[in-house]
Amino acid sequence: MSTAEWYRSFGAMEARGQSATYDMLAGRIAEDAELLALIEQLPEPKRQPNLLFGVVRLLGGPVEDYQAFRTWTSAEWDRVRQAVLQRRTQTNEPGRCAVLLPVLAALPQPLALIEVGASAGLCLYPDRYRYRYDGGHVVGPADSPVVLECRADGPVPLPAEVPRVAWRAGVDLNPLDVRSAEDMRWLECLVWPEQHERLPRLRGAVRVARKEPPHLVRGDLNEVIGDLVARAPANATPVVFHTAVLAYLSPEEREAFAGKVRDLPCRWVSNEAAGVLPSVDRRLPRPAPDDRLACVVALDGRPLAFAAPHGQSLDWFG
């Protein structure tokens, strides 16, 4: 699609109902030929709306008023362009652990967790968060600074306790350091305006991770994953998992990864948007909801449930 169509679609399909600010910005940019011309100077993958918006916020630009946003962004375009080229959307939403928990808790314990596309590794701590399903079923440490709310539909196997984690590691093209104030500010700028519950959740997860920073490796997931699985402790179940990561790969790279992880001595937990992994989607017992943001939770390539993008809900298959 064209850049204008991309921004128009982002506003209507992703931001609407989630962030009025981003909905407004995306819609206005889609009709602004001069600003579109600047954005089209960027390589196509870097024209991503939420990447641009996050960078403007990181650099101190305004986003609440379109005219102020347009004036500032145009005047500061050289700085904006440089930062966009350097940055990636590395949303590290710990809420996604709520849809992974029933799968992880059912595997042979303890676990050696290996996350691909780990960002700062905040999803590597499912044992350190507290969970509340449907406002009733509660599990996890009572003193956790992170409480994850999730609506559970269908026969979800809600666990009685969180999994035991013996080892945790991750790989990312550009891992973020939970001890770095600059890296954590970038994560905060990736939380959309109006999503007020996500910011304190993110900060709580950072406090958890800073007590025991994860082992993160810089590299391509297809090149590194085999070595990380081989390094897992012998007395733990190696679990390779990822959430909303593979969409950033080409279809060929996705299938290469799926084939590689199937051949490794590990369990594979995926949580990707419907359509990202065709080999998984072909096994769905029913069509995905009429929402391109619906994610498919799967174990070893077998679909188990649909999930909301940030872990807000889990719809388990019967």
PDB file of C-alpha atoms in Angstrom, residues 90-215:
ATOM      1  CA  GLN A  90      10.597  -2.705  20.188  1.00  0.00           C
ATOM      2  CA  THR A  91       7.379  -2.658  22.164  1.00  0.00           C
ATOM      3  CA  ASN A  92       8.086  -4.850  25.180  1.00  0.00           C
ATOM      4  CA  GLU A  93       4.624  -5.450  26.619  1.00  0.00           C
ATOM      5  CA  PRO A  94       4.740  -7.661  29.761  1.00  0.00           C
ATOM      6  CA  GLY A  95       0.945  -8.022  29.529  1.00  0.00           C
ATOM      7  CA  ARG A  96       1.497 -10.653  26.850  1.00  0.00           C
ATOM      8  CA  CYS A  97       2.752 -12.986  29.571  1.00  0.00           C
ATOM      9  CA  ALA A  98      -0.891 -13.427  30.625  1.00  0.00           C
ATOM     10  CA  VAL A  99      -1.714 -15.315  27.417  1.00  0.00           C
ATOM     11  CA  LEU A 100       1.506 -17.343  27.569  1.00  0.00           C
ATOM     12  CA  LEU A 101       1.149 -18.372  31.216  1.00  0.00           C
ATOM     13  CA  PRO A 102      -1.333 -21.272  30.764  1.00  0.00           C
ATOM     14  CA  VAL A 103       0.954 -22.784  28.122  1.00  0.00           C
ATOM     15  CA  LEU A 104       4.194 -22.318  30.054  1.00  0.00           C
ATOM     16  CA  ALA A 105       2.758 -23.595  33.345  1.00  0.00           C
ATOM     17  CA  ALA A 106       1.624 -26.854  31.692  1.00  0.00           C
ATOM     18  CA  LEU A 107       5.098 -27.774  30.403  1.00  0.00           C
ATOM     19  CA  PRO A 108       7.541 -29.990  32.368  1.00  0.00           C
ATOM     20  CA  GLN A 109       9.188 -27.806  35.007  1.00  0.00           C
ATOM     21  CA  PRO A 110      11.551 -26.056  35.481  1.00  0.00           C
ATOM     22  CA  LEU A 111      11.844 -24.067  32.264  1.00  0.00           C
ATOM     23  CA  ALA A 112      14.747 -22.558  30.368  1.00  0.00           C
ATOM     24  CA  LEU A 113      13.106 -19.609  28.620  1.00  0.00           C
ATOM     25  CA  ILE A 114      14.567 -18.326  25.349  1.00  0.00           C
ATOM     26  CA  GLU A 115      12.812 -15.360  23.763  1.00  0.00           C
ATOM     27  CA  VAL A 116      13.416 -14.284  20.177  1.00  0.00           C
ATOM     28  CA  GLY A 117      12.876 -10.594  19.524  1.00  0.00           C
ATOM     29  CA  ALA A 118      13.298 -10.021  23.236  1.00  0.00           C
ATOM     30  CA  SER A 119      13.714  -6.214  23.229  1.00  0.00           C
ATOM     31  CA  ALA A 120      14.599  -5.578  26.910  1.00  0.00           C
ATOM     32  CA  GLY A 121      13.517  -9.076  27.963  1.00  0.00           C
ATOM     33  CA  LEU A 122      10.502  -8.056  30.054  1.00  0.00           C
ATOM     34  CA  CYS A 123       8.500 -11.090  28.894  1.00  0.00           C
ATOM     35  CA  LEU A 124      11.204 -13.386  30.281  1.00  0.00           C
ATOM     36  CA  TYR A 125       9.785 -12.987  33.819  1.00  0.00           C
ATOM     37  CA  PRO A 126       6.394 -14.756  33.773  1.00  0.00           C
ATOM     38  CA  ASP A 127       7.216 -16.189  37.199  1.00  0.00           C
ATOM     39  CA  ARG A 128       7.665 -12.725  38.738  1.00  0.00           C
ATOM     40  CA  TYR A 129       4.312 -11.202  37.763  1.00  0.00           C
ATOM     41  CA  ARG A 130       0.870 -11.537  39.337  1.00  0.00           C
ATOM     42  CA  TYR A 131      -2.115 -12.439  37.139  1.00  0.00           C
ATOM     43  CA  ARG A 132      -5.845 -11.872  37.488  1.00  0.00           C
ATOM     44  CA  TYR A 133      -8.109 -13.671  35.031  1.00  0.00           C
ATOM     45  CA  ASP A 134     -11.700 -12.426  34.681  1.00  0.00           C
ATOM     46  CA  GLY A 135     -11.149 -10.422  37.861  1.00  0.00           C
ATOM     47  CA  GLY A 136     -11.268 -13.652  39.879  1.00  0.00           C
ATOM     48  CA  HIS A 137      -8.633 -16.355  39.368  1.00  0.00           C
ATOM     49  CA  VAL A 138      -5.410 -14.941  40.805  1.00  0.00           C
ATOM     50  CA  VAL A 139      -1.955 -16.487  40.589  1.00  0.00           C
ATOM     51  CA  GLY A 140       1.585 -15.221  41.093  1.00  0.00           C
ATOM     52  CA  PRO A 141       3.600 -13.523  43.830  1.00  0.00           C
ATOM     53  CA  ALA A 142       1.435 -11.212  45.931  1.00  0.00           C
ATOM     54  CA  ASP A 143       4.236  -8.652  46.267  1.00  0.00           C
ATOM     55  CA  SER A 144       4.868  -8.277  42.525  1.00  0.00           C
ATOM     56  CA  PRO A 145       4.814  -4.663  41.281  1.00  0.00           C
ATOM     57  CA  VAL A 146       3.109  -5.952  38.113  1.00  0.00           C
ATOM     58  CA  VAL A 147      -0.495  -7.193  38.048  1.00  0.00           C
ATOM     59  CA  LEU A 148      -1.720  -8.412  34.656  1.00  0.00           C
ATOM     60  CA  GLU A 149      -5.460  -8.458  33.969  1.00  0.00           C
ATOM     61  CA  CYS A 150      -6.757 -10.847  31.309  1.00  0.00           C
ATOM     62  CA  ARG A 151     -10.228 -11.888  30.171  1.00  0.00           C
ATOM     63  CA  ALA A 152     -10.382 -15.672  29.702  1.00  0.00           C
ATOM     64  CA  ASP A 153     -12.937 -17.279  27.396  1.00  0.00           C
ATOM     65  CA  GLY A 154     -13.392 -20.981  26.741  1.00  0.00           C
ATOM     66  CA  PRO A 155     -11.735 -23.862  28.622  1.00  0.00           C
ATOM     67  CA  VAL A 156      -8.523 -22.002  29.495  1.00  0.00           C
ATOM     68  CA  PRO A 157      -6.322 -24.268  31.677  1.00  0.00           C
ATOM     69  CA  LEU A 158      -5.680 -21.597  34.291  1.00  0.00           C
ATOM     70  CA  PRO A 159      -2.711 -22.672  36.405  1.00  0.00           C
ATOM     71  CA  ALA A 160      -2.621 -22.897  40.178  1.00  0.00           C
ATOM     72  CA  GLU A 161       0.878 -21.441  40.259  1.00  0.00           C
ATOM     73  CA  VAL A 162       3.338 -19.668  38.006  1.00  0.00           C
ATOM     74  CA  PRO A 163       6.014 -21.692  36.188  1.00  0.00           C
ATOM     75  CA  ARG A 164       9.430 -22.286  37.686  1.00  0.00           C
ATOM     76  CA  VAL A 165      12.167 -20.676  35.606  1.00  0.00           C
ATOM     77  CA  ALA A 166      15.700 -22.010  35.915  1.00  0.00           C
ATOM     78  CA  TRP A 167      17.288 -19.943  33.150  1.00  0.00           C
ATOM     79  CA  ARG A 168      16.277 -17.078  30.903  1.00  0.00           C
ATOM     80  CA  ALA A 169      17.898 -15.637  27.781  1.00  0.00           C
ATOM     81  CA  GLY A 170      16.929 -13.804  24.631  1.00  0.00           C
ATOM     82  CA  VAL A 171      18.082 -12.580  21.238  1.00  0.00           C
ATOM     83  CA  ASP A 172      17.349  -9.290  19.506  1.00  0.00           C
ATOM     84  CA  LEU A 173      18.855  -7.303  16.655  1.00  0.00           C
ATOM     85  CA  ASN A 174      19.188  -4.417  19.091  1.00  0.00           C
ATOM     86  CA  PRO A 175      18.730  -5.573  22.696  1.00  0.00           C
ATOM     87  CA  LEU A 176      17.713  -2.895  25.176  1.00  0.00           C
ATOM     88  CA  ASP A 177      19.309  -2.675  28.613  1.00  0.00           C
ATOM     89  CA  VAL A 178      16.904  -2.372  31.551  1.00  0.00           C
ATOM     90  CA  ARG A 179      19.690  -0.559  33.437  1.00  0.00           C
ATOM     91  CA  SER A 180      19.884   2.176  30.770  1.00  0.00           C
ATOM     92  CA  ALA A 181      17.663   5.216  31.380  1.00  0.00           C
ATOM     93  CA  GLU A 182      17.850   6.101  27.664  1.00  0.00           C
ATOM     94  CA  ASP A 183      16.761   2.624  26.546  1.00  0.00           C
ATOM     95  CA  MET A 184      13.885   2.596  29.012  1.00  0.00           C
ATOM     96  CA  ARG A 185      12.779   6.055  27.899  1.00  0.00           C
ATOM     97  CA  TRP A 186      12.519   4.693  24.362  1.00  0.00           C
ATOM     98  CA  LEU A 187      10.309   1.868  25.630  1.00  0.00           C
ATOM     99  CA  GLU A 188       8.089   4.416  27.372  1.00  0.00           C
ATOM    100  CA  CYS A 189       7.800   6.442  24.164  1.00  0.00           C
ATOM    101  CA  LEU A 190       6.489   3.311  22.435  1.00  0.00           C
ATOM    102  CA  VAL A 191       3.511   3.194  24.815  1.00  0.00           C
ATOM    103  CA  TRP A 192       0.721   4.966  22.971  1.00  0.00           C
ATOM    104  CA  PRO A 193      -0.960   8.058  24.440  1.00  0.00           C
ATOM    105  CA  GLU A 194      -4.224   7.264  26.238  1.00  0.00           C
ATOM    106  CA  GLN A 195      -3.034   3.726  27.113  1.00  0.00           C
ATOM    107  CA  HIS A 196      -2.529   4.870  30.675  1.00  0.00           C
ATOM    108  CA  GLU A 197      -2.522   1.414  32.280  1.00  0.00           C
ATOM    109  CA  ARG A 198       0.463   0.268  30.215  1.00  0.00           C
ATOM    110  CA  LEU A 199       2.998   2.810  31.480  1.00  0.00           C
ATOM    111  CA  PRO A 200       2.967   1.845  35.204  1.00  0.00           C
ATOM    112  CA  ARG A 201       2.917  -1.817  34.139  1.00  0.00           C
ATOM    113  CA  LEU A 202       6.019  -1.252  32.021  1.00  0.00           C
ATOM    114  CA  ARG A 203       7.807   0.571  34.838  1.00  0.00           C
ATOM    115  CA  GLY A 204       6.959  -2.205  37.285  1.00  0.00           C
ATOM    116  CA  ALA A 205       8.319  -4.829  34.907  1.00  0.00           C
ATOM    117  CA  VAL A 206      11.531  -2.832  34.511  1.00  0.00           C
ATOM    118  CA  ARG A 207      11.953  -2.840  38.304  1.00  0.00           C
ATOM    119  CA  VAL A 208      11.520  -6.618  38.288  1.00  0.00           C
ATOM    120  CA  ALA A 209      14.066  -7.123  35.498  1.00  0.00           C
ATOM    121  CA  ARG A 210      16.650  -4.783  37.057  1.00  0.00           C
ATOM    122  CA  LYS A 211      16.937  -7.111  40.056  1.00  0.00           C
ATOM    123  CA  GLU A 212      18.192  -9.853  37.760  1.00  0.00           C
ATOM    124  CA  PRO A 213      18.908  -8.452  34.272  1.00  0.00           C
ATOM    125  CA  PRO A 214      18.326 -11.010  31.520  1.00  0.00           C
ATOM    126  CA  HIS A 215      21.047 -12.513  29.354  1.00  0.00           C
TER     127      HIS A 215
END
